Amino acid sequence: MILTNSLANFGRYCMFLTRTFSIPDRWSVFGKRTIQEVSKLGIDSIPLVIIISLFIGAVCTIQMQLNVSSPLIPSYSVGLATREIILLEFSNSILCLILAGKVGSNIASEIGTMRVTEQIDALEIMGVNSANYLTLPKIVAFVFFMPVLSVLCMGTAFIGGWCVAAFTDIIPVSRYVYGLQTMFTEWYVWYGLIKSLVFAFLIASISSYCGYYVKGGALQVGKASTDAVVSSSIFILLFDVILTKLLLQ
Amino acid sequence: MIEVKKLRKSFDGRTVLHDIDATFYTGKTNLIIGQSGSGKTVLVKSLVGLLRPDKGEILFDGRNLLTMTSQEVKELRKEIGMLFQGSALFDSETVLGNVMFPLTMFTSMSRAEMLDRAMFCIERVNLKGAENKYPSEISGGMQKRVAIARAIALNPKYLFCDEPNSGLDPKTSIVIDELLSDITHEYGITTVINTHDMNSVLGIGENIIFINKGHREWVGDMSQIYTTSNEALNDFVFATRLFQDVRAYVAKHGKI
């Protein structure tokens, strides 16, 4: 039963994507909507990203210092380890898990409400491809803007660690900065950005799918919103494993 | 003209529409009436292509909706306007934005031409001055009128209305009914209205189709509805307390 349902859902998701990735009825309308979505899904997420990154960067630095306080380990390894954590996991996987909550529930509830109030039916009656009109701008906008959020997250997290070094005495600032710079692997940045692109696509498309097929009323919209966050999170973790295997090994 | 032939629709083995035959005439207000759960909404949703019937034909001036390609359906839908039960206005758009939406999507008009056309439609439904308000800032009756303005923006040949009076007070209902009737006659539209409001039936019903338990039970106009011998229709028509009292009075005294 679970397998049948999963297969049916996957098939419907593929058909939904087929409808979504068709040529827009009006490019000018598509462009305008995409810019609106960049603002709503991307720019509005910047404060959250900054706050979380700042604190996580600080916490990472403190915990690294606590765990590597050995005379055999050089002090700059605190900065180095913080950098690797931020670049490899936090700025993409963890950030996207957090954004799945904010952006995913936003998308699912918006589209779900449009479904239950017959706004999607109204679009269909007019001859508009509703999946394309509603979803494609969201996917394009979020995938386009996610690398910006990811880079912002990296920078802010490093600043969070620097603040700990600057305003406490657990590690000298020069050692922290040296740790950030030493043995730097540029590929890790690209690896993080590639992952963030894939995760952004998963969040936007899965959440749109959950909202688009809502049946019922307000209760079902709430459930769709929860399903969107849960499903997006699971697929982010699944693809995290797959992409890490493909890109780093 | 829209012709429906032997239309059947089932859900999970339960037949909701049983081989419905009906004709909806151009330039007339065609009403589909019946009790809640009788299959009216399923019939209207089948007519506009939101539901796929199991069998039958739906002919829009001879063009069968059920055998059209997706491109042909898309083209046909540009000739269709629909007024939903809950208005289905776009929350994020103003009244003007809602009315301009179909023009933006499907015409090559300049912005000034679109504004002219949208304002004409807004004035036609007596909403001048409300064009910059959002749907949440206007009353239910005004929302219905905005939905009518949006539905007629592209000069549709066919107008479908799903319970246009639901949730409205009797006076506002009459305003909406008169507006729909005027628009139908003025532009020669084939209007199909799904309702169980007796005020609408007696006020604007030029071609009435009575659906009972998924069957087409009766066809006629508003002048014939009082004299029908169809028992189910009589039960439906005289279901209001006022009508029941009048009926009892006439039975007792012979006349009013």
Coordinates of C-alpha atoms in Angstrom, one line a residue:
Chain A
M1 CA 0.0 0.0 0.0
I2 CA 2.8 2.4 1.0
L3 CA 4.8 1.4 -2.0
T4 CA 1.8 1.9 -4.4
N5 CA 1.0 5.3 -2.9
S6 CA 4.7 6.3 -3.2
L7 CA 4.9 5.3 -6.8
A8 CA 1.6 7.0 -7.6
N9 CA 2.8 10.2 -5.9
F10 CA 6.1 10.0 -7.8
G11 CA 4.3 9.6 -11.1
R12 CA 2.0 12.5 -10.3
Y13 CA 5.0 14.6 -9.3
C14 CA 6.7 13.8 -12.6
M15 CA 3.6 14.8 -14.6
F16 CA 3.3 17.9 -12.5
L17 CA 6.9 18.8 -13.4
T18 CA 6.2 18.2 -17.1
R19 CA 3.3 20.7 -16.9
T20 CA 5.5 23.1 -14.9
F21 CA 8.4 23.1 -17.3
S22 CA 6.5 24.1 -20.4
I23 CA 6.9 27.4 -22.2
P24 CA 5.2 30.2 -20.3
D25 CA 2.1 31.8 -22.0
R26 CA 3.6 35.3 -21.6
W27 CA 7.4 35.8 -21.0
S28 CA 6.8 39.3 -19.7
V29 CA 4.4 38.0 -17.0
F30 CA 6.8 35.1 -16.2
G31 CA 9.7 37.6 -15.8
K32 CA 7.6 39.9 -13.5
R33 CA 6.4 37.0 -11.4
T34 CA 10.0 35.6 -11.1
I35 CA 11.2 38.9 -9.8
Q36 CA 8.4 39.0 -7.2
E37 CA 9.3 35.5 -6.1
V38 CA 13.0 36.4 -5.8
S39 CA 11.9 39.1 -3.4
K40 CA 9.4 36.9 -1.5
L41 CA 11.4 33.7 -1.3
G42 CA 15.0 34.9 -1.5
I43 CA 15.4 38.5 -0.2
D44 CA 12.9 38.0 2.6
S45 CA 15.0 35.0 3.8
I46 CA 18.2 37.1 4.2
P47 CA 17.6 38.2 7.8
L48 CA 16.9 34.6 8.9
V49 CA 20.0 33.4 7.1
I50 CA 22.2 36.1 8.7
I51 CA 20.9 35.5 12.2
I52 CA 21.3 31.7 12.0
S53 CA 24.7 31.8 10.3
L54 CA 26.1 34.3 12.7
F55 CA 25.2 32.2 15.8
I56 CA 26.1 28.8 14.3
G57 CA 29.5 30.2 13.2
A58 CA 30.1 31.4 16.7
V59 CA 28.9 28.2 18.3
C60 CA 31.1 26.1 15.9
T61 CA 34.2 28.0 16.8
I62 CA 33.5 27.7 20.6
Q63 CA 32.8 23.9 20.3
M64 CA 35.9 23.3 18.1
Q65 CA 38.1 25.1 20.7
L66 CA 36.6 23.0 23.5
N67 CA 37.1 19.7 21.6
V68 CA 40.6 20.3 20.2
S69 CA 42.2 21.8 23.3
S70 CA 45.3 19.6 23.2
P71 CA 48.9 20.7 23.0
L72 CA 49.4 18.3 20.1
I73 CA 46.8 20.1 17.9
P74 CA 47.7 23.5 16.6
S75 CA 45.3 26.3 17.6
Y76 CA 44.6 27.4 14.0
S77 CA 42.8 24.0 13.5
V78 CA 39.8 25.7 15.2
G79 CA 39.4 28.0 12.3
L80 CA 40.1 25.3 9.8
A81 CA 37.5 22.9 11.3
T82 CA 34.9 25.6 11.5
R83 CA 35.5 26.5 7.9
E84 CA 35.1 22.9 6.7
I85 CA 31.9 22.4 8.7
I86 CA 30.5 25.6 7.3
L87 CA 31.5 25.0 3.7
L88 CA 30.7 21.3 3.5
E89 CA 27.4 21.0 5.4
F90 CA 26.1 24.1 7.1
S91 CA 25.9 26.6 4.3
N92 CA 24.0 24.1 2.1
S93 CA 22.4 21.1 3.8
I94 CA 21.6 22.6 7.2
L95 CA 20.7 26.0 5.7
C96 CA 18.3 24.3 3.2
L97 CA 16.7 22.2 6.0
I98 CA 16.0 25.4 7.8
L99 CA 14.7 27.1 4.6
A100 CA 12.5 24.1 3.9
G101 CA 10.6 25.2 7.0
K102 CA 10.3 28.8 6.0
V103 CA 10.1 28.7 2.2
G104 CA 8.5 25.3 1.8
S105 CA 5.6 26.0 4.1
N106 CA 5.1 29.4 2.5
I107 CA 4.9 27.9 -1.0
A108 CA 2.7 25.0 0.0
S109 CA 0.2 27.1 2.0
E110 CA 0.0 29.8 -0.7
I111 CA -0.7 27.3 -3.6
G112 CA -2.9 25.1 -1.4
T113 CA -5.0 28.1 -0.4
M114 CA -5.3 29.0 -4.1
R115 CA -6.5 25.5 -4.8
V116 CA -9.2 25.3 -2.1
T117 CA -10.5 28.8 -2.9
E118 CA -10.8 27.7 -6.6
Q119 CA -8.3 30.3 -7.8
I120 CA -6.4 27.5 -9.6
D121 CA -9.6 26.3 -11.2
A122 CA -10.2 29.9 -12.3
L123 CA -6.8 30.0 -14.0
E124 CA -7.5 26.7 -15.8
I125 CA -10.9 27.9 -17.0
M126 CA -9.2 30.9 -18.5
G127 CA -6.8 28.6 -20.4
V128 CA -3.8 29.3 -18.3
N129 CA -1.4 26.5 -17.5
S130 CA -1.7 26.9 -13.7
A131 CA 1.2 24.6 -12.8
N132 CA 3.5 26.6 -15.1
Y133 CA 2.1 30.0 -14.1
L134 CA 2.3 29.4 -10.4
T135 CA 5.3 27.1 -9.9
L136 CA 7.9 27.8 -12.5
P137 CA 8.6 31.4 -11.3
K138 CA 9.0 30.0 -7.7
I139 CA 11.4 27.3 -8.8
V140 CA 13.5 29.6 -11.1
A141 CA 13.6 32.3 -8.5
F142 CA 14.6 30.1 -5.6
V143 CA 17.2 28.1 -7.5
F144 CA 18.6 31.3 -8.9
F145 CA 18.8 33.0 -5.5
M146 CA 19.9 30.0 -3.3
P147 CA 23.6 30.3 -4.2
V148 CA 23.5 34.0 -3.0
L149 CA 22.0 32.8 0.3
S150 CA 24.6 30.1 0.5
V151 CA 27.5 32.4 0.0
L152 CA 26.0 34.9 2.4
C153 CA 25.7 32.1 4.9
M154 CA 29.3 31.1 4.5
G155 CA 30.5 34.7 5.0
T156 CA 28.3 35.4 8.0
A157 CA 29.2 32.2 9.7
F158 CA 32.9 33.1 9.4
I159 CA 32.2 36.5 10.8
G160 CA 30.3 34.8 13.7
G161 CA 33.5 32.7 14.5
W162 CA 35.6 35.9 14.1
C163 CA 33.4 37.7 16.7
V164 CA 34.1 34.8 19.2
A165 CA 37.8 35.1 18.6
A166 CA 37.7 38.9 18.8
F167 CA 35.5 39.3 21.8
T168 CA 36.6 36.4 24.0
D169 CA 40.0 35.0 24.8
I170 CA 39.4 31.4 23.7
I171 CA 41.5 31.8 20.5
P172 CA 43.5 34.6 19.1
V173 CA 42.0 36.3 16.0
S174 CA 45.2 35.8 14.0
R175 CA 45.1 32.1 14.7
Y176 CA 41.4 31.9 13.7
V177 CA 42.0 33.8 10.5
Y178 CA 45.0 31.7 9.7
G179 CA 42.9 28.6 10.3
L180 CA 40.3 29.8 7.9
Q181 CA 42.9 30.4 5.1
T182 CA 45.1 27.4 5.5
M183 CA 44.8 24.2 3.4
F184 CA 41.8 25.8 1.6
T185 CA 40.2 23.6 -1.1
E186 CA 38.3 25.7 -3.6
W187 CA 36.2 22.7 -4.8
Y188 CA 34.4 22.6 -1.4
V189 CA 32.8 26.0 -2.2
W190 CA 31.6 24.7 -5.6
Y191 CA 30.5 21.4 -3.9
G192 CA 28.4 23.5 -1.4
L193 CA 26.9 25.6 -4.2
I194 CA 26.0 22.6 -6.4
K195 CA 24.3 21.0 -3.4
S196 CA 22.4 24.2 -2.6
L197 CA 21.1 24.4 -6.1
V198 CA 19.8 20.9 -6.0
F199 CA 18.2 21.4 -2.6
A200 CA 16.6 24.6 -3.7
F201 CA 15.0 22.8 -6.6
L202 CA 13.7 20.1 -4.3
I203 CA 12.3 22.5 -1.8
A204 CA 10.4 24.6 -4.4
S205 CA 9.2 21.8 -6.5
I206 CA 8.1 19.4 -3.7
S207 CA 6.4 22.2 -1.8
S208 CA 4.6 23.4 -4.9
Y209 CA 3.5 19.8 -5.6
C210 CA 2.1 19.4 -2.1
G211 CA 0.1 22.6 -2.3
Y212 CA -1.1 22.1 -5.8
Y213 CA -2.9 18.8 -5.1
V214 CA -4.6 19.8 -1.9
K215 CA -8.2 18.6 -1.6
G216 CA -10.6 20.0 1.1
G217 CA -10.2 23.1 3.2
A218 CA -8.0 24.9 5.7
L219 CA -7.1 21.7 7.6
Q220 CA -5.8 20.1 4.4
V221 CA -3.8 23.2 3.6
G222 CA -2.1 23.0 7.0
K223 CA -1.4 19.3 6.4
A224 CA 0.0 20.0 2.9
S225 CA 2.3 22.6 4.5
T226 CA 3.6 20.1 7.0
D227 CA 4.0 17.4 4.3
A228 CA 5.9 19.9 2.2
V229 CA 8.4 20.6 5.0
V230 CA 8.8 16.9 6.0
S231 CA 9.1 15.6 2.4
S232 CA 11.5 18.4 1.4
S233 CA 13.7 17.6 4.5
I234 CA 13.8 13.9 3.8
F235 CA 14.7 14.4 0.1
I236 CA 17.4 17.0 1.1
L237 CA 19.0 14.4 3.4
L238 CA 18.7 11.7 0.8
F239 CA 20.3 13.8 -1.9
D240 CA 22.9 15.0 0.5
V241 CA 24.2 11.5 0.7
I242 CA 24.0 10.9 -3.0
L243 CA 25.7 14.2 -4.0
T244 CA 28.4 13.8 -1.4
K245 CA 29.2 10.3 -2.7
L246 CA 29.2 11.7 -6.3
L247 CA 31.0 14.9 -5.8
L248 CA 33.5 14.2 -3.0
Q249 CA 34.6 10.6 -3.6
Chain B
M1 CA -25.4 27.2 -28.1
I2 CA -24.2 24.4 -25.9
E3 CA -25.6 20.9 -26.3
V4 CA -25.1 18.1 -23.9
K5 CA -25.8 14.5 -25.0
K6 CA -26.0 11.4 -22.8
L7 CA -23.5 12.8 -20.3
R8 CA -22.5 10.4 -17.6
K9 CA -20.1 10.9 -14.7
S10 CA -19.3 8.5 -11.9
F11 CA -17.0 8.8 -8.8
D12 CA -15.7 5.6 -7.3
G13 CA -18.4 3.5 -8.9
R14 CA -21.2 5.9 -7.8
T15 CA -23.0 7.5 -10.8
V16 CA -23.6 11.2 -10.2
L17 CA -24.9 12.1 -13.6
H18 CA -27.1 9.7 -15.5
D19 CA -27.1 10.2 -19.3
I20 CA -28.0 13.9 -19.1
D21 CA -29.4 15.6 -22.2
A22 CA -29.6 19.4 -22.2
T23 CA -29.5 22.4 -24.5
F24 CA -28.3 25.8 -23.4
Y25 CA -29.4 28.6 -25.8
T26 CA -27.4 31.6 -26.9
G27 CA -28.6 35.0 -25.6
K28 CA -30.6 33.3 -22.8
T29 CA -30.1 32.8 -19.1
N30 CA -30.0 29.0 -18.8
L31 CA -30.5 27.8 -15.3
I32 CA -29.6 24.4 -13.9
I33 CA -31.5 23.9 -10.7
G34 CA -31.8 21.1 -8.1
Q35 CA -31.2 20.2 -4.5
S36 CA -27.7 20.2 -3.0
G37 CA -26.0 17.0 -4.0
S38 CA -28.1 16.5 -7.1
G39 CA -25.2 16.8 -9.4
K40 CA -25.5 20.4 -10.6
T41 CA -21.9 21.4 -9.8
V42 CA -20.6 18.2 -11.4
L43 CA -22.5 19.0 -14.5
V44 CA -21.1 22.6 -14.7
K45 CA -17.6 21.5 -13.9
S46 CA -17.9 18.8 -16.7
L47 CA -19.2 21.5 -19.1
V48 CA -16.1 23.7 -18.5
G49 CA -13.7 20.8 -18.6
L50 CA -12.7 20.7 -15.0
L51 CA -14.1 17.2 -14.7
R52 CA -13.8 14.5 -17.4
P53 CA -17.2 12.7 -18.0
D54 CA -17.2 9.0 -18.4
K55 CA -19.2 9.2 -21.7
G56 CA -21.4 11.6 -23.7
E57 CA -20.9 14.7 -25.8
I58 CA -20.5 18.4 -24.9
L59 CA -21.0 20.5 -28.0
F60 CA -20.0 24.2 -28.0
D61 CA -21.6 25.4 -31.2
G62 CA -21.0 22.0 -32.7
R63 CA -17.4 21.5 -31.3
N64 CA -17.2 18.5 -29.0
L65 CA -15.2 19.4 -25.9
L66 CA -14.4 15.8 -25.2
T67 CA -12.7 15.0 -28.5
M68 CA -10.7 18.3 -28.7
T69 CA -6.9 18.4 -28.5
S70 CA -5.4 20.2 -25.6
Q71 CA -4.6 23.1 -27.8
E72 CA -8.2 23.3 -29.1
V73 CA -9.4 23.2 -25.5
K74 CA -7.0 26.0 -24.6
E75 CA -8.4 28.1 -27.4
L76 CA -12.0 27.3 -26.5
R77 CA -11.4 28.4 -22.9
K78 CA -10.6 31.8 -24.1
E79 CA -14.2 32.0 -25.2
I80 CA -15.4 30.9 -21.7
G81 CA -15.9 33.1 -18.6
M82 CA -16.7 31.6 -15.3
L83 CA -18.1 32.9 -12.0
F84 CA -17.2 30.6 -9.1
Q85 CA -19.2 30.1 -6.0
G86 CA -16.5 31.8 -3.8
S87 CA -15.6 34.3 -6.5
A88 CA -12.1 32.9 -6.8
L89 CA -10.5 36.3 -7.1
F90 CA -6.7 36.5 -6.9
D91 CA -5.9 37.7 -3.4
S92 CA -2.6 39.3 -4.4
E93 CA -4.2 41.5 -7.1
T94 CA -6.4 44.6 -6.8
V95 CA -9.8 44.7 -8.4
L96 CA -8.2 46.3 -11.4
G97 CA -5.5 43.7 -11.5
N98 CA -8.0 40.9 -11.4
V99 CA -10.0 42.3 -14.3
M100 CA -6.9 43.0 -16.3
F101 CA -5.5 39.5 -15.7
P102 CA -7.1 37.7 -18.7
L103 CA -6.3 40.7 -20.9
T104 CA -2.6 40.6 -19.9
M105 CA -2.4 36.8 -20.5
F106 CA -4.3 36.5 -23.8
T107 CA -4.3 39.8 -25.7
S108 CA -1.7 41.9 -27.4
M109 CA -3.4 45.1 -26.3
S110 CA -1.2 48.0 -25.1
R111 CA -1.4 48.8 -21.4
A112 CA -3.6 51.8 -22.1
E113 CA -6.0 49.7 -24.1
M114 CA -6.1 47.1 -21.3
L115 CA -6.8 49.7 -18.7
D116 CA -9.6 51.1 -20.9
R117 CA -11.2 47.7 -21.3
A118 CA -10.8 46.8 -17.6
M119 CA -12.3 50.1 -16.5
F120 CA -15.2 49.6 -18.9
C121 CA -15.9 46.2 -17.4
I122 CA -15.6 47.6 -13.8
E123 CA -18.0 50.4 -14.6
R124 CA -20.3 47.9 -16.3
V125 CA -20.7 46.1 -13.0
N126 CA -21.1 49.4 -11.1
L127 CA -17.8 49.2 -9.2
K128 CA -16.2 52.4 -10.3
G129 CA -14.0 53.7 -7.4
A130 CA -13.2 50.3 -6.1
E131 CA -10.5 49.4 -8.7
N132 CA -7.6 49.9 -6.3
K133 CA -9.0 47.8 -3.5
Y134 CA -8.0 44.3 -2.8
P135 CA -10.6 41.4 -2.7
S136 CA -10.3 41.2 1.1
E137 CA -11.3 44.9 1.4
I138 CA -14.7 44.6 -0.4
S139 CA -17.9 42.9 0.4
G140 CA -19.1 39.4 -0.9
G141 CA -21.5 41.0 -3.4
M142 CA -18.8 43.3 -4.7
Q143 CA -16.4 40.3 -5.0
K144 CA -19.1 38.6 -7.2
R145 CA -19.3 41.7 -9.4
V146 CA -15.5 41.8 -9.8
A147 CA -15.6 38.1 -10.8
I148 CA -18.3 39.0 -13.4
A149 CA -16.2 41.9 -14.7
R150 CA -13.2 39.5 -15.0
A151 CA -15.3 36.9 -16.7
I152 CA -16.6 39.3 -19.3
A153 CA -13.2 41.1 -19.9
L154 CA -12.4 38.9 -23.0
N155 CA -15.9 39.2 -24.4
P156 CA -16.7 35.5 -23.8
K157 CA -19.2 33.6 -25.9
Y158 CA -20.1 31.3 -23.0
L159 CA -20.5 32.4 -19.3
F160 CA -20.8 29.8 -16.5
C161 CA -21.9 30.7 -13.0
D162 CA -21.7 28.3 -10.1
E163 CA -24.2 29.4 -7.5
P164 CA -23.6 33.1 -8.0
N165 CA -26.0 34.0 -5.1
S166 CA -24.6 31.8 -2.4
G167 CA -23.7 33.8 0.7
L168 CA -25.5 36.9 -0.5
D169 CA -28.5 38.7 1.0
P170 CA -31.7 38.6 -1.1
K171 CA -31.4 42.2 -2.3
T172 CA -27.8 41.7 -3.4
S173 CA -28.8 38.4 -5.0
I174 CA -31.3 40.3 -7.2
V175 CA -28.7 42.8 -8.2
I176 CA -26.3 40.0 -9.3
D177 CA -29.2 38.2 -11.1
E178 CA -30.2 41.3 -13.0
L179 CA -26.6 42.0 -13.9
L180 CA -26.1 38.5 -15.3
S181 CA -29.4 38.7 -17.2
D182 CA -28.5 42.1 -18.7
I183 CA -25.0 41.0 -19.7
T184 CA -26.4 37.9 -21.3
H185 CA -28.9 39.8 -23.4
E186 CA -26.6 42.8 -24.1
Y187 CA -23.7 40.7 -25.5
G188 CA -25.6 37.6 -26.7
I189 CA -23.8 35.3 -24.4
T190 CA -24.8 31.7 -23.7
T191 CA -25.1 31.9 -19.9
V192 CA -25.4 28.8 -17.8
I193 CA -26.2 29.4 -14.1
N194 CA -26.1 26.7 -11.5
T195 CA -28.4 27.7 -8.6
H196 CA -30.9 26.6 -6.0
D197 CA -32.1 30.1 -5.3
M198 CA -35.8 30.4 -6.2
N199 CA -35.5 34.2 -6.6
S200 CA -33.1 33.5 -9.5
V201 CA -35.4 30.8 -11.0
L202 CA -38.5 33.0 -10.9
G203 CA -36.6 36.2 -11.9
I204 CA -34.3 35.3 -14.8
G205 CA -35.0 31.6 -15.7
E206 CA -35.5 31.6 -19.4
N207 CA -34.5 28.0 -19.9
I208 CA -34.6 26.0 -16.7
I209 CA -33.2 22.4 -16.4
F210 CA -34.1 20.6 -13.2
I211 CA -31.7 17.9 -12.1
N212 CA -32.8 15.4 -9.5
K213 CA -30.5 12.7 -8.1
G214 CA -28.4 12.9 -11.3
H215 CA -31.3 12.7 -13.7
R216 CA -32.7 15.5 -15.9
E217 CA -36.2 15.6 -14.6
W218 CA -37.7 18.6 -16.2
V219 CA -37.1 21.4 -18.8
G220 CA -39.1 24.6 -19.1
D221 CA -39.1 28.3 -18.3
M222 CA -40.1 30.4 -15.3
S223 CA -43.7 30.7 -16.4
Q224 CA -44.2 27.0 -16.6
I225 CA -42.6 26.2 -13.3
Y226 CA -45.8 26.9 -11.2
T227 CA -48.0 24.7 -13.3
T228 CA -45.7 21.6 -13.6
S229 CA -47.0 18.3 -12.5
N230 CA -43.5 17.0 -11.8
E231 CA -43.6 16.0 -8.1
A232 CA -39.9 16.3 -7.4
L233 CA -39.8 19.8 -9.0
N234 CA -42.9 20.9 -7.0
D235 CA -41.2 19.7 -3.8
F236 CA -38.1 21.7 -4.7
V237 CA -40.0 24.9 -5.8
F238 CA -42.4 24.9 -2.8
A239 CA -39.7 24.0 -0.3
T240 CA -39.5 27.6 1.2
R241 CA -41.7 28.3 4.2
L242 CA -43.4 31.3 2.4
F243 CA -44.3 29.1 -0.6
Q244 CA -45.6 26.3 1.7
D245 CA -47.8 28.8 3.5
V246 CA -49.2 30.2 0.2
R247 CA -49.8 26.7 -1.1
A248 CA -51.6 25.7 2.1
Y249 CA -53.7 28.9 1.9
V250 CA -54.6 28.3 -1.7
A251 CA -55.6 24.7 -0.9
K252 CA -57.8 25.9 1.9
H253 CA -59.4 29.0 0.3
G254 CA -59.1 28.3 -3.4
K255 CA -57.3 31.6 -4.1
I256 CA -55.1 34.2 -2.5

